[in-house]
Short mmCIF file of C-alpha atoms in Angstrom, two decimals:
data_model
loop_
_atom_site.label_atom_id
_atom_site.label_comp_id
_atom_site.label_asym_id
_atom_site.label_seq_id
_atom_site.Cartn_x
_atom_site.Cartn_y
_atom_site.Cartn_z
CA ILE A 1 23.27 -16.54 -26.65
CA VAL A 2 24.69 -14.23 -24.17
CA LEU A 3 21.65 -12.26 -24.08
CA SER A 4 19.63 -15.10 -23.72
CA SER A 5 21.87 -16.42 -20.92
CA ILE A 6 21.91 -12.98 -19.11
CA TYR A 7 17.94 -13.04 -19.04
CA ASP A 8 17.88 -16.79 -17.82
CA GLY A 9 20.45 -15.91 -15.15
CA LEU A 10 18.17 -12.87 -13.97
CA LYS A 11 15.17 -14.96 -14.09
CA TYR A 12 16.71 -17.48 -11.88
CA ILE A 13 18.17 -15.00 -9.49
CA TYR A 14 15.10 -13.43 -8.99
CA ALA A 15 12.79 -16.15 -9.22
CA PRO A 16 11.59 -15.93 -5.44
CA TRP A 17 10.55 -12.18 -5.90
CA PRO A 18 6.77 -12.61 -6.76
CA ILE A 19 4.55 -13.59 -3.97
CA SER A 20 2.85 -16.70 -5.12
CA GLY A 21 -0.79 -16.36 -5.16
CA ASP A 22 -3.09 -13.50 -3.95
CA PRO A 23 -1.39 -11.32 -1.00
CA MET A 24 -5.02 -11.37 0.66
CA SER A 25 -4.33 -15.05 1.20
CA ILE A 26 -1.38 -14.42 3.49
CA GLY A 27 -2.20 -10.82 4.90
CA MET A 28 -0.28 -8.11 5.55
CA ALA A 29 2.20 -10.40 8.06
CA GLY A 30 2.82 -12.55 5.20
CA VAL A 31 3.56 -9.96 3.08
CA GLN A 32 5.99 -8.20 5.39
CA LYS A 33 7.62 -11.75 6.07
CA HIS A 34 8.02 -12.44 2.01
CA PHE A 35 9.76 -9.04 1.52
CA LYS A 36 11.93 -9.30 4.72
CA GLU A 37 12.94 -12.73 3.31
CA LEU A 38 13.90 -10.90 -0.08
CA SER A 39 15.68 -8.25 1.84
CA ASP A 40 17.86 -11.09 3.59
CA ARG A 41 18.29 -12.85 0.54
CA TYR A 42 19.70 -10.04 -1.39
CA GLY A 43 21.26 -8.15 1.39
CA TYR A 44 19.17 -4.74 0.85
CA GLN A 45 15.87 -3.32 2.19
CA ILE A 46 13.24 -4.12 -0.17
CA ASP A 47 9.67 -2.95 1.13
CA PRO A 48 6.26 -4.24 -0.35
CA PRO A 49 5.40 -1.89 -3.10
CA GLU A 50 3.00 1.05 -2.23
CA SER A 51 0.49 -0.30 -4.68
CA MET A 52 0.48 -3.84 -3.19
CA VAL A 53 -0.16 -2.82 0.17
CA ASN A 54 -2.85 -0.09 -0.79
CA GLN A 55 -4.53 -2.94 -2.74
CA LEU A 56 -4.41 -5.32 0.15
CA GLY A 57 -5.72 -2.51 2.67
CA TYR A 58 -8.86 -1.91 0.05
CA GLN A 59 -9.57 -5.58 -0.04
CA TYR A 60 -9.97 -5.53 3.70
CA LEU A 61 -11.97 -2.05 3.61
CA PHE A 62 -14.24 -3.63 1.21
CA GLN A 63 -14.97 -6.67 3.41
CA ASN A 64 -15.48 -4.29 6.27
CA LYS A 65 -12.41 -5.20 8.28
CA LEU A 66 -11.93 -1.72 9.07
CA ASP A 67 -9.31 -2.19 12.05
CA ASP A 68 -7.10 -4.36 9.62
CA ALA A 69 -7.73 -2.02 6.59
CA ILE A 70 -6.52 1.09 8.56
CA ASP A 71 -3.39 -0.67 9.95
CA ILE A 72 -2.28 -1.33 6.55
CA PHE A 73 -2.91 2.13 5.16
CA LYS A 74 -1.23 3.32 8.08
CA TRP A 75 1.75 1.09 7.25
CA ASN A 76 1.70 2.63 3.94
CA VAL A 77 1.89 6.11 5.10
CA GLN A 78 4.76 5.44 7.23
CA HIS A 79 6.78 3.86 4.28
CA TYR A 80 5.39 6.09 1.60
CA PRO A 81 5.09 9.77 3.46
CA SER A 82 5.53 11.34 -0.04
CA SER A 83 2.83 9.80 -1.95
CA TRP A 84 -0.77 11.53 -1.58
CA ASN A 85 -2.49 8.10 -2.64
CA VAL A 86 -1.65 6.87 0.80
CA TYR A 87 -3.12 9.40 2.76
CA ASP A 88 -6.09 9.45 0.32
CA SER A 89 -6.74 5.61 1.12
CA LEU A 90 -6.28 6.38 4.88
CA GLY A 91 -8.80 8.87 4.73
CA GLU A 92 -11.23 7.02 3.03
CA ALA A 93 -10.82 4.31 5.51
CA TYR A 94 -11.15 6.46 8.64
CA ALA A 95 -14.29 7.77 7.08
CA LYS A 96 -15.82 4.41 6.61
CA ALA A 97 -14.90 3.73 10.27
CA GLY A 98 -16.76 7.07 11.21
CA ASP A 99 -13.64 8.80 12.42
CA THR A 100 -14.33 12.17 10.65
CA THR A 101 -11.53 13.83 12.51
CA LEU A 102 -8.87 11.54 11.37
CA ALA A 103 -10.46 11.31 7.66
CA ILE A 104 -10.32 15.06 7.31
CA LYS A 105 -6.83 15.31 8.54
CA ASN A 106 -5.58 12.44 5.74
CA TYR A 107 -7.64 14.02 3.17
CA GLU A 108 -6.33 17.50 3.81
CA LYS A 109 -2.62 15.94 3.60
CA ALA A 110 -3.51 14.10 0.10
CA ILE A 111 -4.77 17.31 -1.28
CA GLY A 112 -1.61 19.21 0.01
CA LEU A 113 0.47 16.73 -1.77
CA ASN A 114 -1.77 16.42 -4.74
CA PRO A 115 -4.23 19.52 -5.33
CA GLN A 116 -5.61 17.37 -8.49
CA ASP A 117 -6.74 14.51 -6.05
CA ILE A 118 -10.56 14.78 -7.17
CA ASN A 119 -11.56 11.93 -4.64
CA GLY A 120 -9.90 13.58 -1.91
CA VAL A 121 -11.35 16.90 -2.56
CA ARG A 122 -14.95 15.43 -2.98
CA ALA A 123 -14.75 13.55 0.11
CA LEU A 124 -13.15 16.43 2.18
CA LYS A 125 -15.99 18.74 1.02
CA LYS A 126 -18.59 15.88 1.98
CA LEU A 127 -16.99 15.13 5.59
CA LYS A 128 -16.96 19.12 6.38
CA ALA A 129 -20.34 19.45 5.29
CA ARG A 130 -21.64 17.10 8.13
#
């Protein structure tokens, strides 16, 4: 009974944690609002997870909403600067937007953080060959 009570209590306390529905439906502003409300509720800073933000950025990228995708990936870079993946994603968005210089810069940063970033290595070679 004690164990199930703890489980039920935690479920109750953290019930508002998940975003209801698809983050794409509320956009980055909605995601940020949701996590600000969580931060206010629980009394400490809670940022959206890197993977959630990255996924949202790619949804915009695949819809050719390049400015929105770039802004989202930039947010991820600011909040997760030690992640090679955020630079790789931003590089991909800049490449798709035609900004070769910034694409190269971000791919180089991604590869610097993770030399095993095969996608980044291939993309960088392709961009530098232009």
